XYZ file of N, CA, C and O in Angstrom:
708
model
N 2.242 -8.528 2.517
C 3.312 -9.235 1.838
C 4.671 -8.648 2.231
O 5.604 -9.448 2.153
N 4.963 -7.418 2.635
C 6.173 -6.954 3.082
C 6.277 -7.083 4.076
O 7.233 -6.471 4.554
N 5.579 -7.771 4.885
C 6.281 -7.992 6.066
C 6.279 -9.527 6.152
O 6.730 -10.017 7.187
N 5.765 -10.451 5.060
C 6.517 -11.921 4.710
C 7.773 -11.703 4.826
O 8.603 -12.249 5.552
N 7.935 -10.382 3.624
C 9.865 -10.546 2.939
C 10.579 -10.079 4.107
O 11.793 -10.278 4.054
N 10.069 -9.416 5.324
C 10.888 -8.747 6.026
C 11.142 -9.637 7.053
O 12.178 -9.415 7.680
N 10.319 -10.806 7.473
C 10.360 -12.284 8.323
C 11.265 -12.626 7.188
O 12.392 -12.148 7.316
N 11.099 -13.202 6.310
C 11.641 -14.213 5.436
C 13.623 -13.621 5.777
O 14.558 -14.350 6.109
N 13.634 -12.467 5.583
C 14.734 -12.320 5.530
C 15.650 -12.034 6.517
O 16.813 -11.672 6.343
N 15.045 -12.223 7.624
C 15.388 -12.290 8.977
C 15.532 -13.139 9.595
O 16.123 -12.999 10.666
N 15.083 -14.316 9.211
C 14.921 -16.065 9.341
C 16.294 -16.737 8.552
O 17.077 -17.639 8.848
N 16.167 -15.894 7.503
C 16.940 -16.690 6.607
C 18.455 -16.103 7.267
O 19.330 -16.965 7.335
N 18.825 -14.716 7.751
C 19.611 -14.302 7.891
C 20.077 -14.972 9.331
O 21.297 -15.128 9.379
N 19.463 -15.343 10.351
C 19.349 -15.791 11.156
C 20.378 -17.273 11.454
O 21.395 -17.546 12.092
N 19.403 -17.972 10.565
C 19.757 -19.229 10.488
C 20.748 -19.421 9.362
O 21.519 -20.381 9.364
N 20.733 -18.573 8.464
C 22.340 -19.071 7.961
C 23.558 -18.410 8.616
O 24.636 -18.733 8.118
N 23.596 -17.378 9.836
C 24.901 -16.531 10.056
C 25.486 -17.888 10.929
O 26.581 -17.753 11.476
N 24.622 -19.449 11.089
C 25.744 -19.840 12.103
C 26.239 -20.820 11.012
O 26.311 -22.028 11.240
N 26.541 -20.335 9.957
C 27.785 -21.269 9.302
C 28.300 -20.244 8.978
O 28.958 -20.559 7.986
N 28.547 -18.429 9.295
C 29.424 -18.110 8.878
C 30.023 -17.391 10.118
O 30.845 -16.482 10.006
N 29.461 -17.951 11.557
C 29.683 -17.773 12.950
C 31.331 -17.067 13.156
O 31.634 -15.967 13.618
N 32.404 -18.403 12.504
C 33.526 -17.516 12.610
C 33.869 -16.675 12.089
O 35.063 -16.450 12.287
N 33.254 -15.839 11.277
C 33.825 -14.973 10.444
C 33.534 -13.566 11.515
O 34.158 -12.518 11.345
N 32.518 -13.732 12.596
C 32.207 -12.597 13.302
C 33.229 -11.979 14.285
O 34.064 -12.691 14.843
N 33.172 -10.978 14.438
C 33.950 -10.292 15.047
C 33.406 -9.949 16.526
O 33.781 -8.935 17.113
N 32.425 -10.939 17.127
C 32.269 -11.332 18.336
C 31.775 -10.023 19.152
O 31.647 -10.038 20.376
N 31.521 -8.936 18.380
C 30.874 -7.643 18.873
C 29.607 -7.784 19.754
O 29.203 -7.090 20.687
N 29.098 -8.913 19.161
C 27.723 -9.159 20.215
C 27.409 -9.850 21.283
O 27.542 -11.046 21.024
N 27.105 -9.698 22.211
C 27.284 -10.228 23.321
C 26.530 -11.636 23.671
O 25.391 -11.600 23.204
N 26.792 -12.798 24.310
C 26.021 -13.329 24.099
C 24.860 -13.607 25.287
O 24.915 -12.778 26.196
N 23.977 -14.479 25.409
C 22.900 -14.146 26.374
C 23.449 -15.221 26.765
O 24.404 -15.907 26.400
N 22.076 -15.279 28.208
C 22.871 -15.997 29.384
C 23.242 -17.462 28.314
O 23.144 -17.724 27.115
N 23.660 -18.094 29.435
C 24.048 -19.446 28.974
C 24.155 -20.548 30.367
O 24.316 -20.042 31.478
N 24.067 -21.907 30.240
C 23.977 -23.221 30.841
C 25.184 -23.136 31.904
O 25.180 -23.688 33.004
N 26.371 -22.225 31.292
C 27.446 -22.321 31.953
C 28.801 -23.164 31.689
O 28.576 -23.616 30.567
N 29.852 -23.554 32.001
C 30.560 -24.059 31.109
C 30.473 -25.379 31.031
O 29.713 -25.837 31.884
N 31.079 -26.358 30.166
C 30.832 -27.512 29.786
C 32.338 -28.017 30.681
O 32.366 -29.169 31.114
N 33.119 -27.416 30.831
C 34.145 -28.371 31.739
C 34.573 -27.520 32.930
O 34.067 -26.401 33.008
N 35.299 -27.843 33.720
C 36.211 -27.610 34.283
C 36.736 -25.603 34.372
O 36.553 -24.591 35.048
N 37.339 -26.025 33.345
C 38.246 -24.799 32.364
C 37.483 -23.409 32.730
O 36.265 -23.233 32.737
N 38.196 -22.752 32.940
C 37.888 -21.044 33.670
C 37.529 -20.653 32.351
O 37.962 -21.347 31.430
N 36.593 -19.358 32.011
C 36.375 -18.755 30.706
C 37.170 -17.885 30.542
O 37.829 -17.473 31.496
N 37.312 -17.394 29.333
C 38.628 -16.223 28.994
C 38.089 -15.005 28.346
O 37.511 -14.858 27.269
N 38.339 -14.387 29.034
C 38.014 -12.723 28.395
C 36.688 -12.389 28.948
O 36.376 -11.228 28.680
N 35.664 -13.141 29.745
C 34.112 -12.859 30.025
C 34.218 -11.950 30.885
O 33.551 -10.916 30.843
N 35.234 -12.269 31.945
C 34.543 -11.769 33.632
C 35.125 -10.357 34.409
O 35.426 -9.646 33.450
N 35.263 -10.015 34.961
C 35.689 -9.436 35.721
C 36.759 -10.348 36.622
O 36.266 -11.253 37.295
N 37.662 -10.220 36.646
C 38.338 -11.088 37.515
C 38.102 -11.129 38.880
O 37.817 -10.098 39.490
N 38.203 -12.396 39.523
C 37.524 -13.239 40.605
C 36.306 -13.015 40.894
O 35.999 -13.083 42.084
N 35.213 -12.668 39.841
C 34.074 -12.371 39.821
C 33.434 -14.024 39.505
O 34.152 -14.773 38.841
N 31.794 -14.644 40.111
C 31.656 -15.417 40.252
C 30.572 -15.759 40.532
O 30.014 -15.218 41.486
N 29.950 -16.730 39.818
C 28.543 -16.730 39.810
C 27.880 -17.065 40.951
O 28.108 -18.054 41.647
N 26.673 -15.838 41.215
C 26.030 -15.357 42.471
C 27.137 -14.356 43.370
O 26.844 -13.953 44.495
N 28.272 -14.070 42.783
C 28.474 -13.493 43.557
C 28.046 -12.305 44.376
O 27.286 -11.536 43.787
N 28.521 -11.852 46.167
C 27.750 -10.822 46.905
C 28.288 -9.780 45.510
O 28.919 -9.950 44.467
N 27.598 -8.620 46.235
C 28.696 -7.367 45.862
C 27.720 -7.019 44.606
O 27.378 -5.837 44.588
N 27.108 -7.981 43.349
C 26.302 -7.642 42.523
C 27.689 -7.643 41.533
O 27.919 -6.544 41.029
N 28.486 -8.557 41.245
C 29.731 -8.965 40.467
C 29.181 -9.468 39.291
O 27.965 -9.522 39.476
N 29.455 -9.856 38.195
C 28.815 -10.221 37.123
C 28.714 -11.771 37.334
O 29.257 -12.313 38.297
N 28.236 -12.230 36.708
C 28.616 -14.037 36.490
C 29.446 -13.623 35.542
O 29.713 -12.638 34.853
N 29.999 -15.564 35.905
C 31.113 -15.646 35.044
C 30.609 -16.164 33.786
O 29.821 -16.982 34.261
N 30.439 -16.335 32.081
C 29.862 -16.371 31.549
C 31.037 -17.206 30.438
O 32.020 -16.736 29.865
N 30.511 -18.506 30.424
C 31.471 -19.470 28.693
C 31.637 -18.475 27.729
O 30.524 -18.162 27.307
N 32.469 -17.880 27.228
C 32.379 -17.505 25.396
C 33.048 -18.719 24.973
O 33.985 -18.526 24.199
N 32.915 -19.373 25.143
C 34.334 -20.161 24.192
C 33.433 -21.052 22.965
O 32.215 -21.022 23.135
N 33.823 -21.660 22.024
C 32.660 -21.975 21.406
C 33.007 -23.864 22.323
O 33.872 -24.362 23.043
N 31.516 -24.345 21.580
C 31.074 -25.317 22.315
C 32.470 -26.686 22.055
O 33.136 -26.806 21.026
N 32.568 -27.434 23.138
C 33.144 -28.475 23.434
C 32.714 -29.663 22.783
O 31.741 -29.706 22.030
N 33.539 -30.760 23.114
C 32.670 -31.994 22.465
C 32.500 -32.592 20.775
O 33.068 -32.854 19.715
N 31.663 -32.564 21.278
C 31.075 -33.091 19.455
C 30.445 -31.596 18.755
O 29.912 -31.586 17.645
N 30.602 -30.422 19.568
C 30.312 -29.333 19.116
C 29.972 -29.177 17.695
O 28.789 -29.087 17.368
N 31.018 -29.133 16.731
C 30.912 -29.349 15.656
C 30.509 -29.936 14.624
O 30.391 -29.315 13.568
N 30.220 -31.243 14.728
C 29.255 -32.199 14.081
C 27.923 -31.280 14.516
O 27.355 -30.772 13.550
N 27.192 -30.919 16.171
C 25.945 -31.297 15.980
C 26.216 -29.433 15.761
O 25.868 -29.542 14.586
N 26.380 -28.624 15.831
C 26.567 -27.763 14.880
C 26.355 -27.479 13.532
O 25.795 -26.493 13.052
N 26.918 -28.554 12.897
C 26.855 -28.610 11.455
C 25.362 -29.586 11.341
O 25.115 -29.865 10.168
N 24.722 -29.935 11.973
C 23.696 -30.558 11.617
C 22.785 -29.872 11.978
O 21.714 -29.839 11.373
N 23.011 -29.260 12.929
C 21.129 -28.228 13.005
C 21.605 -27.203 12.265
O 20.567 -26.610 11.970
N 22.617 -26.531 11.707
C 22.587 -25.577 11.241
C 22.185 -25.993 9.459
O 21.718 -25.049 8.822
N 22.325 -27.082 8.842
C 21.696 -27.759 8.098
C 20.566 -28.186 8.406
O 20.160 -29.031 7.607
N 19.854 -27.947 9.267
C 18.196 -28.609 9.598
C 17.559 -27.480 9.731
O 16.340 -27.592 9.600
N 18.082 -26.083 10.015
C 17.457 -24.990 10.676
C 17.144 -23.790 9.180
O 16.220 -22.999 8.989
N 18.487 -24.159 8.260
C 18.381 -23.652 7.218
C 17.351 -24.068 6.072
O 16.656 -23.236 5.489
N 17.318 -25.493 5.796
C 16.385 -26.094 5.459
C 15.036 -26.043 5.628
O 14.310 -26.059 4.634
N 14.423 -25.961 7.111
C 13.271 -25.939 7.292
C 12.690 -24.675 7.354
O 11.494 -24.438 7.186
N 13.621 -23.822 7.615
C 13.419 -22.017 7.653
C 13.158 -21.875 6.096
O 12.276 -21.141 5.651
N 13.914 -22.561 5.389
C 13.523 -21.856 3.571
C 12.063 -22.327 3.491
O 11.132 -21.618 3.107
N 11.978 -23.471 3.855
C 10.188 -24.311 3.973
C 9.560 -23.628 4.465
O 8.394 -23.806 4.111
N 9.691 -22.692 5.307
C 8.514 -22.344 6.156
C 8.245 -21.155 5.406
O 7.092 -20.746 5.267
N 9.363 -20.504 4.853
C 9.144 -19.210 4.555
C 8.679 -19.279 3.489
O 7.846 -18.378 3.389
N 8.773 -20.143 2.153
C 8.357 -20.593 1.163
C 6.868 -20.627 1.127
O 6.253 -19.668 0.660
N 6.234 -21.707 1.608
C 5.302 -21.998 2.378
C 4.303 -21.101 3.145
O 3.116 -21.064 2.820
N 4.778 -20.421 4.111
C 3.924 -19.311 4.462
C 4.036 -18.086 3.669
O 3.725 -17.061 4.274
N 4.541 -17.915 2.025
C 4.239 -17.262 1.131
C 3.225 -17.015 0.436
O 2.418 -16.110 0.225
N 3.612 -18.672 -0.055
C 2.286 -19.613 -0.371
C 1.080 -19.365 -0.379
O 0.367 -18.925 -1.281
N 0.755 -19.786 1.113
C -0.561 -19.359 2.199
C -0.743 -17.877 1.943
O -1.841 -17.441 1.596
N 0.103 -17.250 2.073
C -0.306 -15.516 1.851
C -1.412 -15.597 0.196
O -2.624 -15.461 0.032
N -0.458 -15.831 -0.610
C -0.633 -15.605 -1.921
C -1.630 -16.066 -1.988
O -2.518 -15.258 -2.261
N -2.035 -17.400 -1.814
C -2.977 -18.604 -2.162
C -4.820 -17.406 -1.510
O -5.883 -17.045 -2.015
N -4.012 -17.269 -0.026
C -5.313 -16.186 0.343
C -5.903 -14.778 0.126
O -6.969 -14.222 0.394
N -4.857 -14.477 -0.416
C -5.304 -13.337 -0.964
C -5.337 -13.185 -2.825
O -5.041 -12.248 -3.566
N -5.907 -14.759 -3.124
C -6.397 -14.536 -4.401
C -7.638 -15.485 -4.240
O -8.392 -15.748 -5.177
N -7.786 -15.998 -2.902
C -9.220 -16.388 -2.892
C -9.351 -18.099 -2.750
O -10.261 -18.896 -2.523
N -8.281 -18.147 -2.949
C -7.590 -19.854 -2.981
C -7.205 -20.126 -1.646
O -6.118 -19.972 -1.090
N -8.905 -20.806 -0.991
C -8.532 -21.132 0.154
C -8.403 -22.538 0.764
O -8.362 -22.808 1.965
N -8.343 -23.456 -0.370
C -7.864 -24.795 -0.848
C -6.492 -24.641 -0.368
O -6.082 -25.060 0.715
N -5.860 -24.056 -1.180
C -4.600 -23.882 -1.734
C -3.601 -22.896 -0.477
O -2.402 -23.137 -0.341
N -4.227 -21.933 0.260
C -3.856 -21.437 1.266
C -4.045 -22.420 2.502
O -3.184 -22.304 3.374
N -5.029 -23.362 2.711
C -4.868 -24.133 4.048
C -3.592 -25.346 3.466
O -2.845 -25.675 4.387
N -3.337 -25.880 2.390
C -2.446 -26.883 1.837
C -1.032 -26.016 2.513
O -0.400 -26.445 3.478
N -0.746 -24.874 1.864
C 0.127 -24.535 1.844
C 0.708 -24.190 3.427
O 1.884 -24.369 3.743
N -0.527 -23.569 4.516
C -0.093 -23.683 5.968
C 0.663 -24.901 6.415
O 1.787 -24.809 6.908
N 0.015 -26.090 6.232
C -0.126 -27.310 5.947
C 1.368 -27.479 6.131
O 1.958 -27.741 7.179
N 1.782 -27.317 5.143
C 3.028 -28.012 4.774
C 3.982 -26.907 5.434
O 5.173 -27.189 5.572
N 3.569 -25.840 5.785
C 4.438 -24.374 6.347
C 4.430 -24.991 7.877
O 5.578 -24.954 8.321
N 3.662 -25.447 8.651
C 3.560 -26.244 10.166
C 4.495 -27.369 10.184
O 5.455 -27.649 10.902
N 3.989 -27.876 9.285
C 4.968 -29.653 9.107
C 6.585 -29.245 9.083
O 7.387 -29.894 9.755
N 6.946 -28.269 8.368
C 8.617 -27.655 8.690
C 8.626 -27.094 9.910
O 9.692 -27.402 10.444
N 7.812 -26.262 10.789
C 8.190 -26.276 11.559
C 8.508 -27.041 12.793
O 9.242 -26.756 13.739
N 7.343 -28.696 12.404
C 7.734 -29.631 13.157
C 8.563 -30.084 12.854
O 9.248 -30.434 13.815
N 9.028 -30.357 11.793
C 10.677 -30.723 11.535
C 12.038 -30.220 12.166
O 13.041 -30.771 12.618
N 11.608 -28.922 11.989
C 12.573 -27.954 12.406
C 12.567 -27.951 14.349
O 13.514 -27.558 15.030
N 11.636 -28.336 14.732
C 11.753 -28.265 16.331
C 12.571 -30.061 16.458
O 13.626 -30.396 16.996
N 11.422 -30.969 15.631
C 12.122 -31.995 15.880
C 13.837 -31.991 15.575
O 14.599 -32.133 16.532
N 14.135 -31.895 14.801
C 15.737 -31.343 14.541
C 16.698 -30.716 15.334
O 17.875 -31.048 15.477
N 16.118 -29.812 15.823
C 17.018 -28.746 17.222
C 16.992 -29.951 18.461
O 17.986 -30.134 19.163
N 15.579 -30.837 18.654
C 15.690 -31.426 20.312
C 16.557 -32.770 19.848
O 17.139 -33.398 20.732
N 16.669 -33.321 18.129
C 17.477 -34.323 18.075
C 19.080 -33.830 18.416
O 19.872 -34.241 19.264
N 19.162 -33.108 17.707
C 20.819 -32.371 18.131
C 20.944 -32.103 19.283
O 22.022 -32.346 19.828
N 19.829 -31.493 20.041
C 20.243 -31.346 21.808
C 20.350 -32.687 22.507
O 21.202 -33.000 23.339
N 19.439 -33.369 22.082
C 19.975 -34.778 23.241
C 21.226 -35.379 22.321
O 21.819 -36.212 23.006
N 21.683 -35.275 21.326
C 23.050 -35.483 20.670
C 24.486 -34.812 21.314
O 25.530 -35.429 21.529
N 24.252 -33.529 21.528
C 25.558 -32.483 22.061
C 25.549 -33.015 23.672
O 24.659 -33.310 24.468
N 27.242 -32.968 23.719
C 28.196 -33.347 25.005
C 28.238 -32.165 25.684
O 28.380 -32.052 26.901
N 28.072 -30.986 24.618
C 28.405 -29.535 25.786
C 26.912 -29.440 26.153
O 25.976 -29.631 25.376
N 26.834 -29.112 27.472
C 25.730 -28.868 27.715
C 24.860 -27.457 27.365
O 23.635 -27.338 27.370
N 25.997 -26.302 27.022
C 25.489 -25.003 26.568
C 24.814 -24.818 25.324
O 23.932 -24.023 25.000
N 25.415 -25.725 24.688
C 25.151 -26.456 23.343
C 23.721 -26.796 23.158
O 22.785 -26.300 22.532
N 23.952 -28.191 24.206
C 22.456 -29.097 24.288
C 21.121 -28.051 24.759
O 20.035 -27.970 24.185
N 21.680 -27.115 26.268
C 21.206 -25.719 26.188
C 20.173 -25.055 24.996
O 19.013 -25.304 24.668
N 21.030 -24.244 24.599
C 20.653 -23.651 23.570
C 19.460 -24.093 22.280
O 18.558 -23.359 21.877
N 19.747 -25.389 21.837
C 19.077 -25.886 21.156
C 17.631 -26.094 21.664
O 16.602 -25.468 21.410
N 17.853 -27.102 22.416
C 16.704 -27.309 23.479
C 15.745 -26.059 23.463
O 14.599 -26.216 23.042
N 16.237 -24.609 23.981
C 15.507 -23.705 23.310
C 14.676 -23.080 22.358
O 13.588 -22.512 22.264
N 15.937 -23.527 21.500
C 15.866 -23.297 19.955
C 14.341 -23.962 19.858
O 13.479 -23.275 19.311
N 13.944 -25.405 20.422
C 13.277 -26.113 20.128
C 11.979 -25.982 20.295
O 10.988 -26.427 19.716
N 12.271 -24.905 21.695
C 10.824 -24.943 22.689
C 10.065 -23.793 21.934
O 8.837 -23.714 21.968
N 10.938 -22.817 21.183
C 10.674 -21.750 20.639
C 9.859 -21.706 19.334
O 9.010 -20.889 18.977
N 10.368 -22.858 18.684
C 9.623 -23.303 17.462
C 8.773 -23.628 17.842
O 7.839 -23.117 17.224
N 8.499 -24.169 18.486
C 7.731 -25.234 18.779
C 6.063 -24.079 18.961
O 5.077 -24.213 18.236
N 6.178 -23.130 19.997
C 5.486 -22.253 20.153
C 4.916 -21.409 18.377
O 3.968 -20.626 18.338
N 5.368 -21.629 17.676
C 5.099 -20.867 16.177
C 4.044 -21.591 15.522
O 3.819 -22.799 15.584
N 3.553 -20.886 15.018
C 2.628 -21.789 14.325
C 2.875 -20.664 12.291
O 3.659 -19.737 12.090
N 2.312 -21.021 11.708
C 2.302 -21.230 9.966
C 1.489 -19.277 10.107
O 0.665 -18.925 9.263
N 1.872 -18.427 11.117
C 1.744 -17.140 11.083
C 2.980 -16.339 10.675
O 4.063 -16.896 10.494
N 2.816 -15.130 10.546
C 3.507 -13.922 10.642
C 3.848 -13.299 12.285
O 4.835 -12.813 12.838
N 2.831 -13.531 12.572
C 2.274 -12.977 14.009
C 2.978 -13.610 15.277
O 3.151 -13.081 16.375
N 3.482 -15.367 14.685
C 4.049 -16.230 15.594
C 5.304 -16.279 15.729
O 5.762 -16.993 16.621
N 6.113 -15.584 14.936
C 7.841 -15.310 14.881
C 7.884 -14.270 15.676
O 7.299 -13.197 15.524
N 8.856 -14.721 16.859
C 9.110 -13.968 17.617
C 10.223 -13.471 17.243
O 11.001 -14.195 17.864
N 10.733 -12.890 16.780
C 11.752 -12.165 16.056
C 13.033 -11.797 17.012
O 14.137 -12.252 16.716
N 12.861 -10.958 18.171
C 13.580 -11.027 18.986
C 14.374 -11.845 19.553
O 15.605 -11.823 19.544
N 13.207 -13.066 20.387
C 14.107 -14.373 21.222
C 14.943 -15.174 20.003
O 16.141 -15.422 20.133
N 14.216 -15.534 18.858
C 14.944 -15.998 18.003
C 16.759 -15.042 17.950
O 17.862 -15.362 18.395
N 16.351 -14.045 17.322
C 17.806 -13.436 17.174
C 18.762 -13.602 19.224
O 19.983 -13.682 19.352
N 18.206 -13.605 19.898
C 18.915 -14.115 21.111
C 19.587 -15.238 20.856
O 20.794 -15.426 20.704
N 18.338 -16.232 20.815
C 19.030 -17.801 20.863
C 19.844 -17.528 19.521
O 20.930 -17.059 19.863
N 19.766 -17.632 18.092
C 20.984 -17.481 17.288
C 22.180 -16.598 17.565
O 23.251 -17.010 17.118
N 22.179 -15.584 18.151
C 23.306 -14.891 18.754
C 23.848 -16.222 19.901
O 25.042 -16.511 19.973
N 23.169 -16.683 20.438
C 24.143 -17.698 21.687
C 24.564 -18.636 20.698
O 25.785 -18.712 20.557
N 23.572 -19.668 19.684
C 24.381 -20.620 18.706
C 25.511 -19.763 18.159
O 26.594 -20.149 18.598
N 25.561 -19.185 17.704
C 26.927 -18.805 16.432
C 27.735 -18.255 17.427
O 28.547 -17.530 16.853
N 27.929 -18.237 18.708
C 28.938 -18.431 19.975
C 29.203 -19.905 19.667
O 30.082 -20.196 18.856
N 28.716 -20.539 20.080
C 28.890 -22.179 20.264
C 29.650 -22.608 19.610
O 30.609 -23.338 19.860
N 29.118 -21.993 18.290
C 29.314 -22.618 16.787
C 30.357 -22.332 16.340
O 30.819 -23.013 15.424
N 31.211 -20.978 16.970
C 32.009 -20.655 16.493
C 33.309 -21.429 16.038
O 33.400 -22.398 16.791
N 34.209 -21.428 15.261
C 35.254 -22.141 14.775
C 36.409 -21.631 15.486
O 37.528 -22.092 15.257
């Protein structure tokens, strides 16, 4: 059970920091990314005239900027779909804990049950917002977001804890205000 609360609260922390994205102080770096959505040189990433593939072993040049476009709408909608289905799952695969370790194994497969079904929600949700977003780092990211869920199943064992905190470190870039 402590390591439900210690997922639960890592999920939850996860998926709600990208509505409070701008408040960060941008200390964390973000992982690769799609690259930029226009034109427009990035600011503050590179090494100057450094360039992606460049010889020499130069850095790429890397977007911080937050996402372009309709950024913001589909922003505000997976980050409302991601929060939502993350409280479900975690709820849910409580549930299932509890339900099985009092012998209630009715009540523990119901409760997987409905702990899977959020996470199909929750993947369906990230790939609706990715084919929605104009930035492609955006559409990027999610798309991820998506493939990642998608891989989880109604375990403890199936949260990858890590890539997740990656891909949310690149959203609450995007997301930023």
């Amino acid at each position: 059970m402590r390591r439900l609360l210690v997922t639960a609260a890592i999920a939850a922390a996860l998926f709600a920091a990208a509505g409070c994205s701008g408040e960060r102080d941008g200390a964390s770096g973000p992982g690769p990314s799609a690259g930029p959505s226009s034109g427009a040189p990035a600011t503050g990433a590179t090494t100057p005239g450094a360039s992606p593939g460049a010889p020499g072993g130069s850095p790429a040049v890397v977007d911080t900027r937050p996402a372009g476009g309709n950024g913001r709408e589909v922003c505000e909608a997976a980050t409302k779909a991601s929060t939502s289905s993350v409280q479900t799952f975690v709820s849910e695969l409580g549930k299932s804990l509890q339900a099985a370790g009092t012998g209630d194994t009715a009540g523990a497969e119901a409760a997987r049950r409905r702990a899977e079904a959020a996470l199909q929600t929750w993947g369906n949700a990230m790939r609706e917002q990715s084919a929605r977003a104009t930035d492609e780092r955006l559409k990027t990211v999610l798309a991820e977001i998506a493939t990642e869920v998608g891989t989880m199943k109604a375990s403890i064992e199936s949260v990858d804890e890590n890539k997740l905190q990656e891909l949310q470190q690149r959203l609450d870039q995007l997301c930023a205000t």
